[in-house]
Amino acid sequence: MRAQQEPVEETTEEIEAEVAPEVVGFEMIDVLALPQPVKDATMTEFNAVASEAWVKLENDKKIYKLNIASDGEVKTVYATADGEWLKEDEVIDGN
């Protein structure tokens, strides 16, 4: 007795992968590698810790970009190595 073979129908399905947004000019770092003044400023200002962190060198100074969870939403903030906050428009775009 032979098993009946049914034709196999090929399907292709596009799967949308969730990828971290590209951060131009910034290099991702471990949040544990953040300078202590940045960690302290984040805790003082937002009562939170960074969930993700990036760094870039701008005019011979390190600029840190942080994602923090505050008030139930994720915010992106920028700081100098000394823990001074920068506005997004103060950070030169890497393009």
Tab-separated table of N, CA and C in Angstrom, residues 23-85:
chain	number	residue	atom	x	y	z
A	23	VAL	N	21.176	54.557	15.723
A	23	VAL	CA	21.549	55.770	16.438
A	23	VAL	C	22.796	56.308	15.752
A	24	VAL	N	22.608	57.245	14.846
A	24	VAL	CA	23.689	57.752	14.018
A	24	VAL	C	24.733	58.470	14.864
A	25	GLY	N	25.984	58.044	14.694
A	25	GLY	CA	27.080	58.700	15.389
A	25	GLY	C	27.316	58.191	16.794
A	26	PHE	N	26.371	57.464	17.346
A	26	PHE	CA	26.499	56.936	18.702
A	26	PHE	C	26.853	55.454	18.660
A	27	GLU	N	27.616	55.013	19.647
A	27	GLU	CA	27.972	53.606	19.796
A	27	GLU	C	27.316	53.094	21.072
A	28	MET	N	26.611	51.970	20.963
A	28	MET	CA	25.922	51.420	22.131
A	28	MET	C	26.941	50.948	23.167
A	29	ILE	N	26.645	51.230	24.432
A	29	ILE	CA	27.496	50.781	25.533
A	29	ILE	C	26.620	50.147	26.610
A	30	ASP	N	27.246	49.406	27.492
A	30	ASP	CA	26.546	48.826	28.632
A	30	ASP	C	26.215	49.950	29.611
A	31	VAL	N	25.003	49.947	30.141
A	31	VAL	CA	24.615	51.012	31.074
A	31	VAL	C	25.493	51.022	32.322
A	32	LEU	N	26.095	49.895	32.644
A	32	LEU	CA	27.003	49.840	33.795
A	32	LEU	C	28.281	50.625	33.538
A	33	ALA	N	28.578	50.889	32.245
A	33	ALA	CA	29.786	51.635	31.884
A	33	ALA	C	29.578	53.150	31.923
A	34	LEU	N	28.363	53.592	32.219
A	34	LEU	CA	28.102	55.036	32.295
A	34	LEU	C	28.897	55.651	33.440
A	35	PRO	N	29.394	56.872	33.243
A	35	PRO	CA	30.090	57.560	34.337
A	35	PRO	C	29.142	57.773	35.523
A	36	GLN	N	29.670	57.714	36.713
A	36	GLN	CA	28.843	57.860	37.916
A	36	GLN	C	28.049	59.165	37.939
A	37	PRO	N	28.619	60.308	37.489
A	37	PRO	CA	27.811	61.542	37.482
A	37	PRO	C	26.559	61.432	36.601
A	38	VAL	N	26.635	60.666	35.507
A	38	VAL	CA	25.469	60.477	34.631
A	38	VAL	C	24.429	59.613	35.348
A	39	LYS	N	24.872	58.548	35.991
A	39	LYS	CA	23.951	57.686	36.748
A	39	LYS	C	23.277	58.474	37.871
A	40	ASP	N	24.071	59.268	38.592
A	40	ASP	CA	23.528	60.062	39.698
A	40	ASP	C	22.505	61.082	39.205
A	41	ALA	N	22.824	61.770	38.103
A	41	ALA	CA	21.913	62.780	37.553
A	41	ALA	C	20.607	62.142	37.090
A	42	THR	N	20.693	60.948	36.510
A	42	THR	CA	19.494	60.244	36.051
A	42	THR	C	18.599	59.888	37.234
A	43	MET	N	19.204	59.401	38.290
A	43	MET	CA	18.429	59.034	39.481
A	43	MET	C	17.832	60.278	40.145
A	44	THR	N	18.613	61.352	40.225
A	44	THR	CA	18.145	62.583	40.871
A	44	THR	C	17.026	63.249	40.074
A	45	GLU	N	17.227	63.387	38.772
A	45	GLU	CA	16.279	64.110	37.920
A	45	GLU	C	15.014	63.301	37.625
A	46	PHE	N	15.176	61.996	37.362
A	46	PHE	CA	14.052	61.185	36.887
A	46	PHE	C	13.651	60.061	37.843
A	47	ASN	N	14.415	59.875	38.924
A	47	ASN	CA	14.194	58.751	39.830
A	47	ASN	C	14.125	57.445	39.038
A	48	ALA	N	15.086	57.280	38.137
A	48	ALA	CA	15.112	56.128	37.236
A	48	ALA	C	16.556	55.779	36.900
A	49	VAL	N	16.709	54.639	36.241
A	49	VAL	CA	18.018	54.247	35.723
A	49	VAL	C	17.888	54.044	34.220
A	50	ALA	N	19.000	54.127	33.524
A	50	ALA	CA	18.994	53.959	32.074
A	50	ALA	C	18.775	52.495	31.715
A	51	SER	N	17.946	52.253	30.701
A	51	SER	CA	17.747	50.891	30.203
A	51	SER	C	18.660	50.614	29.016
A	52	GLU	N	19.024	51.661	28.287
A	52	GLU	CA	19.955	51.556	27.161
A	52	GLU	C	20.815	52.811	27.151
A	53	ALA	N	22.040	52.664	26.629
A	53	ALA	CA	22.939	53.822	26.601
A	53	ALA	C	23.837	53.770	25.376
A	54	TRP	N	24.152	54.958	24.871
A	54	TRP	CA	25.058	55.126	23.749
A	54	TRP	C	26.015	56.260	24.081
A	55	VAL	N	27.145	56.282	23.403
A	55	VAL	CA	28.106	57.364	23.610
A	55	VAL	C	28.678	57.772	22.258
A	56	LYS	N	29.027	59.042	22.143
A	56	LYS	CA	29.769	59.506	20.973
A	56	LYS	C	30.686	60.629	21.415
A	57	LEU	N	31.731	60.810	20.642
A	57	LEU	CA	32.689	61.874	20.907
A	57	LEU	C	32.314	63.060	20.036
A	58	GLU	N	32.110	64.200	20.655
A	58	GLU	CA	31.707	65.406	19.932
A	58	GLU	C	32.537	66.567	20.461
A	59	ASN	N	33.321	67.171	19.591
A	59	ASN	CA	34.196	68.284	19.993
A	59	ASN	C	35.075	67.897	21.186
A	60	ASP	N	35.667	66.710	21.111
A	60	ASP	CA	36.554	66.172	22.154
A	60	ASP	C	35.867	65.948	23.498
A	61	LYS	N	34.543	65.869	23.513
A	61	LYS	CA	33.796	65.580	24.738
A	61	LYS	C	32.862	64.405	24.475
A	62	LYS	N	32.705	63.562	25.483
A	62	LYS	CA	31.781	62.438	25.352
A	62	LYS	C	30.365	62.908	25.647
A	63	ILE	N	29.450	62.534	24.753
A	63	ILE	CA	28.033	62.820	24.905
A	63	ILE	C	27.330	61.475	25.054
A	64	TYR	N	26.477	61.376	26.047
A	64	TYR	CA	25.757	60.135	26.307
A	64	TYR	C	24.290	60.299	25.946
A	65	LYS	N	23.758	59.287	25.278
A	65	LYS	CA	22.338	59.231	24.948
A	65	LYS	C	21.767	58.078	25.764
A	66	LEU	N	20.695	58.342	26.505
A	66	LEU	CA	20.121	57.338	27.397
A	66	LEU	C	18.641	57.147	27.117
A	67	ASN	N	18.189	55.919	27.180
A	67	ASN	CA	16.767	55.631	27.227
A	67	ASN	C	16.459	55.304	28.677
A	68	ILE	N	15.492	56.013	29.241
A	68	ILE	CA	15.107	55.772	30.628
A	68	ILE	C	13.594	55.600	30.701
A	69	ALA	N	13.146	54.784	31.632
A	69	ALA	CA	11.714	54.607	31.863
A	69	ALA	C	11.329	55.513	33.023
A	70	SER	N	10.473	56.477	32.720
A	70	SER	CA	10.041	57.434	33.736
A	70	SER	C	8.554	57.705	33.555
A	71	ASP	N	7.813	57.645	34.626
A	71	ASP	CA	6.364	57.880	34.591
A	71	ASP	C	5.657	56.954	33.603
A	72	GLY	N	6.123	55.718	33.500
A	72	GLY	CA	5.475	54.736	32.638
A	72	GLY	C	5.787	54.852	31.162
A	73	GLU	N	6.664	55.740	30.780
A	73	GLU	CA	7.031	55.851	29.366
A	73	GLU	C	8.547	55.942	29.227
A	74	VAL	N	9.028	55.538	28.050
A	74	VAL	CA	10.465	55.583	27.790
A	74	VAL	C	10.811	56.953	27.224
A	75	LYS	N	11.799	57.580	27.834
A	75	LYS	CA	12.264	58.889	27.375
A	75	LYS	C	13.703	58.759	26.917
A	76	THR	N	14.075	59.573	25.947
A	76	THR	CA	15.458	59.645	25.498
A	76	THR	C	16.020	60.975	25.964
A	77	VAL	N	17.149	60.909	26.656
A	77	VAL	CA	17.790	62.118	27.172
A	77	VAL	C	19.266	62.088	26.808
A	78	TYR	N	19.890	63.254	26.856
A	78	TYR	CA	21.301	63.395	26.511
A	78	TYR	C	22.026	64.062	27.670
A	79	ALA	N	23.262	63.616	27.915
A	79	ALA	CA	24.031	64.187	29.024
A	79	ALA	C	25.512	64.215	28.688
A	80	THR	N	26.215	65.123	29.355
A	80	THR	CA	27.674	65.138	29.266
A	80	THR	C	28.208	64.125	30.274
A	81	ALA	N	29.501	63.858	30.224
A	81	ALA	CA	30.124	62.929	31.168
A	81	ALA	C	30.035	63.440	32.604
A	82	ASP	N	29.825	64.754	32.763
A	82	ASP	CA	29.699	65.353	34.094
A	82	ASP	C	28.273	65.298	34.637
A	83	GLY	N	27.351	64.716	33.857
A	83	GLY	CA	25.965	64.611	34.303
A	83	GLY	C	25.136	65.839	34.035
A	84	GLU	N	25.603	66.705	33.130
A	84	GLU	CA	24.832	67.893	32.752
A	84	GLU	C	23.921	67.525	31.587
A	85	TRP	N	22.656	67.896	31.694
A	85	TRP	CA	21.682	67.553	30.662
A	85	TRP	C	21.823	68.453	29.444
